[in-house]
Short mmCIF file of C-alpha atoms and ligand atoms in Angstrom, two decimals:
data_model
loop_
_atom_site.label_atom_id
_atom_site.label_comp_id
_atom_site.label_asym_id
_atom_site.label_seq_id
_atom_site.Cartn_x
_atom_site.Cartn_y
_atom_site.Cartn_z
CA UNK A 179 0.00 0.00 0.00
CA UNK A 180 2.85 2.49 0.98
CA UNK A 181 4.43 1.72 -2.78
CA UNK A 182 0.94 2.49 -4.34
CA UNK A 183 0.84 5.62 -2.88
CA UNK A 184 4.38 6.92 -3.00
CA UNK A 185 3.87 5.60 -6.58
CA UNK A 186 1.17 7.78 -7.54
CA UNK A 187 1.93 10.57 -5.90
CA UNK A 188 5.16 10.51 -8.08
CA UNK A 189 3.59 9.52 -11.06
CA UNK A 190 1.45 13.04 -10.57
CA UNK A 191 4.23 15.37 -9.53
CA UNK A 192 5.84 14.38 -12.79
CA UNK A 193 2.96 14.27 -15.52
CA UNK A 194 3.06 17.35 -17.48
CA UNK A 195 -0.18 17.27 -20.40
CA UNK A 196 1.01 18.78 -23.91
CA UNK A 197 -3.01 18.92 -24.77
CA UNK A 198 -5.87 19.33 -22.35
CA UNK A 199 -7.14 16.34 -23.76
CA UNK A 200 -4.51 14.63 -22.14
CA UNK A 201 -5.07 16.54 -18.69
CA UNK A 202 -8.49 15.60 -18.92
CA UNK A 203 -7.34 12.07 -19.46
CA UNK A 204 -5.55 12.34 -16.55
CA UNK A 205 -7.87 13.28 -14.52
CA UNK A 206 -10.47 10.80 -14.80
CA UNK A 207 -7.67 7.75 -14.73
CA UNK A 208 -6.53 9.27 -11.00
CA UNK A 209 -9.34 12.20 -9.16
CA UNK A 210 -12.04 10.05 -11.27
CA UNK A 211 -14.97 8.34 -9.69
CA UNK A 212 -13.61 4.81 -10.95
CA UNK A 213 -10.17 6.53 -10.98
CA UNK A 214 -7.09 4.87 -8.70
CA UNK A 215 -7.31 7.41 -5.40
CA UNK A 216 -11.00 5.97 -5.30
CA UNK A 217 -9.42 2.45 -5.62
CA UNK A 218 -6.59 3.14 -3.21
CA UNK A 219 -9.06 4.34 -0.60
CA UNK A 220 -11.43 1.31 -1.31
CA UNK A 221 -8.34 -0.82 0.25
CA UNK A 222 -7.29 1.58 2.96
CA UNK A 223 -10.36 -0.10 4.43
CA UNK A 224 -9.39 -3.23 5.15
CA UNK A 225 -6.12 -2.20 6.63
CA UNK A 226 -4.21 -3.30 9.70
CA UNK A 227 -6.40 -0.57 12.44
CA UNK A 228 -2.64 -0.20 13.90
CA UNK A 229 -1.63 1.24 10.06
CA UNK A 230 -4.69 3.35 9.77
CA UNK A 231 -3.58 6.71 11.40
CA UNK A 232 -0.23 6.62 9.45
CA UNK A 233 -1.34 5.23 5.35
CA UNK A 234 -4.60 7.68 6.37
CA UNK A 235 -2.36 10.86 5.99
CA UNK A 236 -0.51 10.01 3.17
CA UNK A 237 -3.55 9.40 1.46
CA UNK A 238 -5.12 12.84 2.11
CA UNK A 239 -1.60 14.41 1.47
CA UNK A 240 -1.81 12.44 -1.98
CA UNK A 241 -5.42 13.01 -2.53
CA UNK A 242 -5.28 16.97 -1.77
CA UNK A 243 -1.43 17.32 -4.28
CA UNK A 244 -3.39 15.50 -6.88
CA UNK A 245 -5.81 17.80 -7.04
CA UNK A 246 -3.64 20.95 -6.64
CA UNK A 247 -1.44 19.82 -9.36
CA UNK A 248 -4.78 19.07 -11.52
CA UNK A 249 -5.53 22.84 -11.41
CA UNK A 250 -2.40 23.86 -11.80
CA UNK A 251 -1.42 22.18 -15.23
CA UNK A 252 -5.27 23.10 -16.24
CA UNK A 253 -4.39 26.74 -15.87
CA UNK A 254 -0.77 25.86 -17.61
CA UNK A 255 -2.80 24.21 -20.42
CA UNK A 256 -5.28 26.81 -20.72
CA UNK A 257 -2.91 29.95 -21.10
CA UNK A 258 -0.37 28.19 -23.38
CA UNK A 259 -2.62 25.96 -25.26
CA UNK A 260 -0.67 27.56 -28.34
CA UNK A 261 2.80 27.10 -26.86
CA UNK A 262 2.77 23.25 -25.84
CA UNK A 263 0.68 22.63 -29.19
CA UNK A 264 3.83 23.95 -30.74
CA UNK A 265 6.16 22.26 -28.41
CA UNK A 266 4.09 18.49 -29.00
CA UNK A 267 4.76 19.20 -32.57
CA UNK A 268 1.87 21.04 -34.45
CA UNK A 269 3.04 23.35 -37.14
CA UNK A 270 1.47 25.96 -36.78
CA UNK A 271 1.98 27.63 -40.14
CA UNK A 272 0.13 24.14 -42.17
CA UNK A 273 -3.23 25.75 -43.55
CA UNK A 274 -6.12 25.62 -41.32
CA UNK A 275 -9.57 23.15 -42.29
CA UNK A 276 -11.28 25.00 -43.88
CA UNK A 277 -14.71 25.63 -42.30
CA UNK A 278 -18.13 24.73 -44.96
CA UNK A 279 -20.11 27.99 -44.95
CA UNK A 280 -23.94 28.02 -44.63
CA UNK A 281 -26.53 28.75 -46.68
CA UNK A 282 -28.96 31.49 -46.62
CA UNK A 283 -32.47 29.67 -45.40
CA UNK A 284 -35.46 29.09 -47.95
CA UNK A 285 -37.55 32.37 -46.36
CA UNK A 286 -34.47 34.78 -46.63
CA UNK A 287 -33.72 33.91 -50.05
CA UNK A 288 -36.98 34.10 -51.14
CA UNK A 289 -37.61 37.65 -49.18
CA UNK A 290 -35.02 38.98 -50.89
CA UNK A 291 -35.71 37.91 -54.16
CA UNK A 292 -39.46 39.27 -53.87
CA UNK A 293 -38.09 42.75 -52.04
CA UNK A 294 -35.41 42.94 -55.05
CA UNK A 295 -38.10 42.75 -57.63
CA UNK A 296 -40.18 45.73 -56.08
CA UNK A 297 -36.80 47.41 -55.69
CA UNK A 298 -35.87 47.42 -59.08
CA UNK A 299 -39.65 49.13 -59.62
CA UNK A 300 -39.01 51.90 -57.27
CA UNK A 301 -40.04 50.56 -54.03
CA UNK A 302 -38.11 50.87 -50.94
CA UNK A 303 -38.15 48.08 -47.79
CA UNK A 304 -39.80 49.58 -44.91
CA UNK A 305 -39.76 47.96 -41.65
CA UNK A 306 -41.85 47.75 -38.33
CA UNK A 307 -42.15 46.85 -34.66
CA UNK A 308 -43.66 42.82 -34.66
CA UNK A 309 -45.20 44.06 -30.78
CA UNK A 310 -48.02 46.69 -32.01
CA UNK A 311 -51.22 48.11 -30.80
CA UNK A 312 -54.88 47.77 -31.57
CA UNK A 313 -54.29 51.63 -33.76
CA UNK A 314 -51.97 50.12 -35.85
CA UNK A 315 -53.00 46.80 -36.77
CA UNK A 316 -56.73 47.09 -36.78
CA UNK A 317 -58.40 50.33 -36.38
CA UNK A 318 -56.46 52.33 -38.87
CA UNK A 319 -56.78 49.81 -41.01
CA UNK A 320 -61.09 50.18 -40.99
CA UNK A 321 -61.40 46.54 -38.92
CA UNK A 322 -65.05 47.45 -37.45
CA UNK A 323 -64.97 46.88 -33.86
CA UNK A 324 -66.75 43.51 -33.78
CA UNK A 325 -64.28 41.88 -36.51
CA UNK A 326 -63.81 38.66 -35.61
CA UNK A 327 -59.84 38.93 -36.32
CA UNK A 328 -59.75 41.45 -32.78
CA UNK A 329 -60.76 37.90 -31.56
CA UNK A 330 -58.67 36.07 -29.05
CA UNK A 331 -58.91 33.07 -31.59
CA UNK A 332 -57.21 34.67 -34.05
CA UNK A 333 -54.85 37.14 -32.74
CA UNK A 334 -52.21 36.89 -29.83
CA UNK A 335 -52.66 39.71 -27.22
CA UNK A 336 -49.89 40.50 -25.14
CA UNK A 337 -51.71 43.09 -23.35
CA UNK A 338 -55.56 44.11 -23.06
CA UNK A 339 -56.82 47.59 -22.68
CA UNK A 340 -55.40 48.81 -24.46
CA UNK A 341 -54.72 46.48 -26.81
CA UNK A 342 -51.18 45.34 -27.44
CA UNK A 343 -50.76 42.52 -29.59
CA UNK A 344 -48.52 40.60 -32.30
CA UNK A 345 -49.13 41.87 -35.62
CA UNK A 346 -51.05 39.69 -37.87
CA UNK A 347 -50.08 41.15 -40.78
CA UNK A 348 -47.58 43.32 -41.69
CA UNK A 349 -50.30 45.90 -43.15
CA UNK A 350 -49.48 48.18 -39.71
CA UNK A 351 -45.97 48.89 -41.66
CA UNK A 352 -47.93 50.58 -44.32
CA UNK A 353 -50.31 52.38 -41.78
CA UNK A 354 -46.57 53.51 -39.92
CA UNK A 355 -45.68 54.71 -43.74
CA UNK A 356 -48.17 56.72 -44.20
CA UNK A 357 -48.15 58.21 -41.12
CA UNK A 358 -44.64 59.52 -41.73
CA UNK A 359 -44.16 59.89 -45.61
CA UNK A 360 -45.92 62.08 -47.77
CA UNK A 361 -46.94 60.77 -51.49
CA UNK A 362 -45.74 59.62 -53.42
CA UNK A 363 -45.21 56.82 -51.31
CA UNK A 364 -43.96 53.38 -52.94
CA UNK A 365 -42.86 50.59 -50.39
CA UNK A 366 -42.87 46.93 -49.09
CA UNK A 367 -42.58 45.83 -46.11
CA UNK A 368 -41.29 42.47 -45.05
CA UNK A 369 -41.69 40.69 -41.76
CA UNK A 370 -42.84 37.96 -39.64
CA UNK A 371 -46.42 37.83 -38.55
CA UNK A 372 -48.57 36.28 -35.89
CA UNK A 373 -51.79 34.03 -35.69
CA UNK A 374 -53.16 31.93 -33.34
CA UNK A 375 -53.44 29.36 -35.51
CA UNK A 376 -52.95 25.35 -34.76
CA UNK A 377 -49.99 24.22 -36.58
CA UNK A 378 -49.83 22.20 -39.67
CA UNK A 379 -48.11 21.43 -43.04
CA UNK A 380 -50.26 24.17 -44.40
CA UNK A 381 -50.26 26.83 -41.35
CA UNK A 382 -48.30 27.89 -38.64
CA UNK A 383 -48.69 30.67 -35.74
CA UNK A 384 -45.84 32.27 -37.40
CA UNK A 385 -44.80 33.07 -40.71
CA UNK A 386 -43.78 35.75 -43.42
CA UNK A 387 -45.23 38.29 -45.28
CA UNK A 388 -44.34 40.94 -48.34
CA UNK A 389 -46.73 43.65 -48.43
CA UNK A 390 -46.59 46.34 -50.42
CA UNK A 391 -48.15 49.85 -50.73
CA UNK A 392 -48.65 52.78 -53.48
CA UNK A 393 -50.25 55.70 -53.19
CA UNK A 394 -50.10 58.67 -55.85
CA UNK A 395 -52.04 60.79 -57.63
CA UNK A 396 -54.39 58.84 -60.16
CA UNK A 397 -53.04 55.49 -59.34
CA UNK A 398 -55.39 53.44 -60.84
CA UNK A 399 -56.80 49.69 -60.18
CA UNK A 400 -55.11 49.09 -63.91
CA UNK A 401 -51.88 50.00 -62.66
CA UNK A 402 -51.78 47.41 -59.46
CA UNK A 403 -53.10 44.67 -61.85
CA UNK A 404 -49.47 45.61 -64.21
CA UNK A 405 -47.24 46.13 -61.77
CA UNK A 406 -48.05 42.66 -60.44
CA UNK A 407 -47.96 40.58 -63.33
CA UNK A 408 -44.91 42.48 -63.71
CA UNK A 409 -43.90 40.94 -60.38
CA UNK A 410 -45.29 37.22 -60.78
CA UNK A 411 -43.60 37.21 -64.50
CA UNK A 412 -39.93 38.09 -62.93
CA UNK A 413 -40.76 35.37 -59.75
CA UNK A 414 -42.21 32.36 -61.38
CA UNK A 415 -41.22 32.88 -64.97
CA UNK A 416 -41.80 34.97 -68.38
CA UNK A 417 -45.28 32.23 -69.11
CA UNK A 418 -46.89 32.88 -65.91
CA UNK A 419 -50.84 33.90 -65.81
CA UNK A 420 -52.76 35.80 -63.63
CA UNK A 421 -56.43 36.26 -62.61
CA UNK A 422 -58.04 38.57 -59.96
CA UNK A 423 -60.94 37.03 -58.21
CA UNK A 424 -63.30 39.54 -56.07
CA UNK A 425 -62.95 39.89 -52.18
CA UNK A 426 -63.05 41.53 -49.06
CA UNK A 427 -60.56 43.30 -46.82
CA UNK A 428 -61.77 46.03 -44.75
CA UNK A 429 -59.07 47.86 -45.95
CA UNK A 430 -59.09 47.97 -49.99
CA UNK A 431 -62.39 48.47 -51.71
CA UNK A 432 -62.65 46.81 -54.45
CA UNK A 433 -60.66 43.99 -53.37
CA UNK A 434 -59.18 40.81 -54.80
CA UNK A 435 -57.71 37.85 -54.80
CA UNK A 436 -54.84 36.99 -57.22
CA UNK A 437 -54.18 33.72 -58.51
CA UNK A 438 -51.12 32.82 -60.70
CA UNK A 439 -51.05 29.91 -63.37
CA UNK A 440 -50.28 26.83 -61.86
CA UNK A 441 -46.32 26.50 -62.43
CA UNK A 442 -46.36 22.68 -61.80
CA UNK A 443 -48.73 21.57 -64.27
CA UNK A 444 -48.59 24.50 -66.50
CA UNK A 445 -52.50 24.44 -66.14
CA UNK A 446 -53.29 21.21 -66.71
CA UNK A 447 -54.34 20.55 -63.18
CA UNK A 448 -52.45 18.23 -60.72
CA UNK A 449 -52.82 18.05 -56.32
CA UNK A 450 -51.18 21.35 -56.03
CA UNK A 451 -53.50 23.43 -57.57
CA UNK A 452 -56.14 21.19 -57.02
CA UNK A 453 -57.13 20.18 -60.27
CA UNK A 454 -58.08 23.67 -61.07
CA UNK A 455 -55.08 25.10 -62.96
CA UNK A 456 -54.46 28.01 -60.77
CA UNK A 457 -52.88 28.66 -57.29
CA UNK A 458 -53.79 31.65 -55.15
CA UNK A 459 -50.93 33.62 -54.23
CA UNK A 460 -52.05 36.99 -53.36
CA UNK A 461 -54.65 39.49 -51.89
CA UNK A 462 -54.81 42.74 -53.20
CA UNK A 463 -57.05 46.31 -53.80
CA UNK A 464 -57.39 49.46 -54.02
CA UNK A 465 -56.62 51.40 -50.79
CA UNK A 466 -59.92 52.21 -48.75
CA UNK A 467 -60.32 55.93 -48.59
CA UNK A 468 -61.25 55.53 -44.56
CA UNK A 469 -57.74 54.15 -44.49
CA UNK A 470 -56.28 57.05 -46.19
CA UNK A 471 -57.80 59.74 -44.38
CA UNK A 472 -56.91 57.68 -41.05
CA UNK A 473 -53.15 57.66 -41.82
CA UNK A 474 -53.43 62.00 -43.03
CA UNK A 475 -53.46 61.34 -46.52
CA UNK A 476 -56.02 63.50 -48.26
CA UNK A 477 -58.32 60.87 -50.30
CA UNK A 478 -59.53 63.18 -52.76
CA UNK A 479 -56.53 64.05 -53.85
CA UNK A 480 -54.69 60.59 -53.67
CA UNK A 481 -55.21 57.06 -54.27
CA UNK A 482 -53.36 53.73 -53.74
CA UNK A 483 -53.43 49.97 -53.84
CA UNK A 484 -51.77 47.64 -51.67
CA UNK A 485 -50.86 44.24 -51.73
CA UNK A 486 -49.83 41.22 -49.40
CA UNK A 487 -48.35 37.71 -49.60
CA UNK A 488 -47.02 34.82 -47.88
CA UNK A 489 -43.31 34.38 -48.04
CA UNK A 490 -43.77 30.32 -46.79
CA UNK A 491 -46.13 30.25 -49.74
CA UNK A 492 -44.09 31.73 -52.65
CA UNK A 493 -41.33 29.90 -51.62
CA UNK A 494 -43.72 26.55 -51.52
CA UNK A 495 -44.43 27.42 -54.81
CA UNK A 496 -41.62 27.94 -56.15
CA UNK A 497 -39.13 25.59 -54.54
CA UNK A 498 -41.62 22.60 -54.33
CA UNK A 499 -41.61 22.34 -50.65
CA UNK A 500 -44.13 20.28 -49.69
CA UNK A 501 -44.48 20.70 -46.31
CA UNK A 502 -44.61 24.67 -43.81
CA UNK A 503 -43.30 23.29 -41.12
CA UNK A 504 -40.05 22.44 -42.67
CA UNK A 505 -39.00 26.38 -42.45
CA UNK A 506 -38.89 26.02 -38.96
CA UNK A 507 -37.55 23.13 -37.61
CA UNK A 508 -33.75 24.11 -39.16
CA UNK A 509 -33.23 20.38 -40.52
CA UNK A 510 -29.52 20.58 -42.13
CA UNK A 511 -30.44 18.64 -44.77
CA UNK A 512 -33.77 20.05 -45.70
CA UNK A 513 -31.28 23.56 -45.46
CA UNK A 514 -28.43 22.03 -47.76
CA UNK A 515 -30.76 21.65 -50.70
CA UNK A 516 -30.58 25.41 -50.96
CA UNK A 517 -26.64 25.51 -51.13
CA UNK A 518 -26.35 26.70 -54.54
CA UNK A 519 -28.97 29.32 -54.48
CA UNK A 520 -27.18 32.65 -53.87
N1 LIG B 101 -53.18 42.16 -45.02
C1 LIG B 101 -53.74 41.08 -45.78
C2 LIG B 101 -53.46 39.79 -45.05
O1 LIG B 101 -52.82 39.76 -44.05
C3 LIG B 101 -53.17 41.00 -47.15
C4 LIG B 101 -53.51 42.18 -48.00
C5 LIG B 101 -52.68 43.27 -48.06
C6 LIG B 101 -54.67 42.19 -48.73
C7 LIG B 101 -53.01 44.35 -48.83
C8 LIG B 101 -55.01 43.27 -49.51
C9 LIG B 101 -54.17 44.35 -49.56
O2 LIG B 101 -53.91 38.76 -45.45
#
């Protein structure tokens, strides 16, 4: 027993680690739970008793320098990890690993494809708060009161009177717009929206939207219908179709609904558009004069449309993805397939 111990406790006066690896490997061989102080103390107990006292301090003297010389060459190896790597050998002047880069995910690409398009027609990105109140989101926007989007189902509220909530949609950037700008006012704004909504492959309780906004002097409805085949021609290619389809938003009047030619099937039909030849991508309208004269703008004088899609959904669309809830969950190799994409 008195070899063991004189044993070890030269064994760790001399050890010097060139890597903290090989500290670390040190440590668990000797301070470790299954480590050989542990297994020298598991046969200090059946010692002679007359032995005890004596082999009982050199143990704790060889138990206590273990561990003092475990921090110490820690602190060595920590403050000239470069210095013994050089010492054990390393050149340090052989070229590094080189480290594989990332790829920009799905929604960014496909956000800044959309926002480049606009761009290169005039509009500039405008951003906003995703925390906004009841003003921005609804009222301004000509919700009535008793809309059943001011509903808990539908909306998260962070706060209630007043209201404070997660925007819905990113229509409160365009309320913030016109607020601040005069007309001409040309602009899209970008960002993740809210809606308590259960999650599936086709919805989640987040995801992206592009709206955009233009108010002028005699825009007309003819003008919003160019400018965005203009858009779905330069996103989903030179052969693409549209159609507007009546609808309502309390905030354009008229309103519509704009569906693109099915890219897939080129028409034909197939599960994506549903056998009908035509995917709905957009909604759209002229803006509502209430919302105009709510923001400062004079509506006699001015008019506007406005526009707003789902990022998820162009980039669904466009990139096949079958499935929304793959934009969330970060999946390398769902992420990998968009490598080459710039
Ligand atoms: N704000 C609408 C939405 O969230 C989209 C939209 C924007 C519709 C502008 C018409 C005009 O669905």
């Amino acid at each position: 027993m008195r070899e063991k111990i004189d044993e070890l406790l030269k064994r760790v006066e001399e050890f010097s680690p060139r890597t903290a690896a090989e500290l670390e490997e040190f440590r668990i061989r000797i301070l470790g739970r299954k480590g050989e102080l542990n297994g020298i103390m598991e046969e200090f107990k059946s010692v002679a008793p007359e032995m005890k006292r004596e082999l009982g301090q050199s143990i704790n003297k060889l138990k206590n320098r273990a561990q003092e010389r475990f921090n110490e060459l820690k602190n060595a190896v920590e403050t000239a990890g470069d210095i013994t790597a050089e010492r054990s050998g390393n050149d340090l002047t052989r070229p590094g690993t080189a480290q594989p880069i990332g790829s920009r995910h799905p929604i960014s690409l496909v956000r800044r494809e959309i926002c480049g398009i606009f761009e290169r027609l005039g509009y500039t990105i405008a951003e906003g708060p995703e925390v906004e109140d009841d003003w921005h989101v609804f009222s301004a926007l000509n919700f009535p009161p008793e809309h059943p989007a001011r509903d808990m189902q539908d909306t998260f509220f962070i706060e209630k009177n007043p209201d404070i909530l997660l925007r819905t949609h990113t229509s409160s950037i365009q309320v913030r717009t016109m607020q601040t700008q005069k007309p001409p006012i040309r602009v899209v704004c970008p960002g993740r929206v809210f809606r308590n909504e259960a999650i599936s492959y086709r919805a989640h309780c987040i995801f992206h939207q592009i709206e955009g906004l233009y108010i002028d002097e005699h825009v007309s409805f003819a003008d919003m219908k160019q400018s965005l085949l203009y858009f779905v021609r330069e996103f989903f290619g030179p052969d693409t179709k549209i159609r507007l389809r009546p609808s309502y938003f309390p905030f354009t009047e008229p309103s519509a609904e704009m569906d693109i030619s099915c890219n897939l099937c080129g028409g034909k039909g197939c599960n994506v558009c549903k056998h009908t030849g035509w995917l709905e991508i957009m909604g759209c309208g002229m803006v509502d004069p209430n919302v105009l004269e709510a923001c400062g703008i004079d509506s006699n004088k001015y008019s506007g449309f406005a526009f707003g899609m789902g990022v998820e959904r162009c980039s669904m669309l466009k990139y096949g993805v079958k499935d929304l809830r793959m934009y969330f969950e970060n999946d390398i190799r769902f992420l990998h397939q968009f490598d080459t994409v710039i």
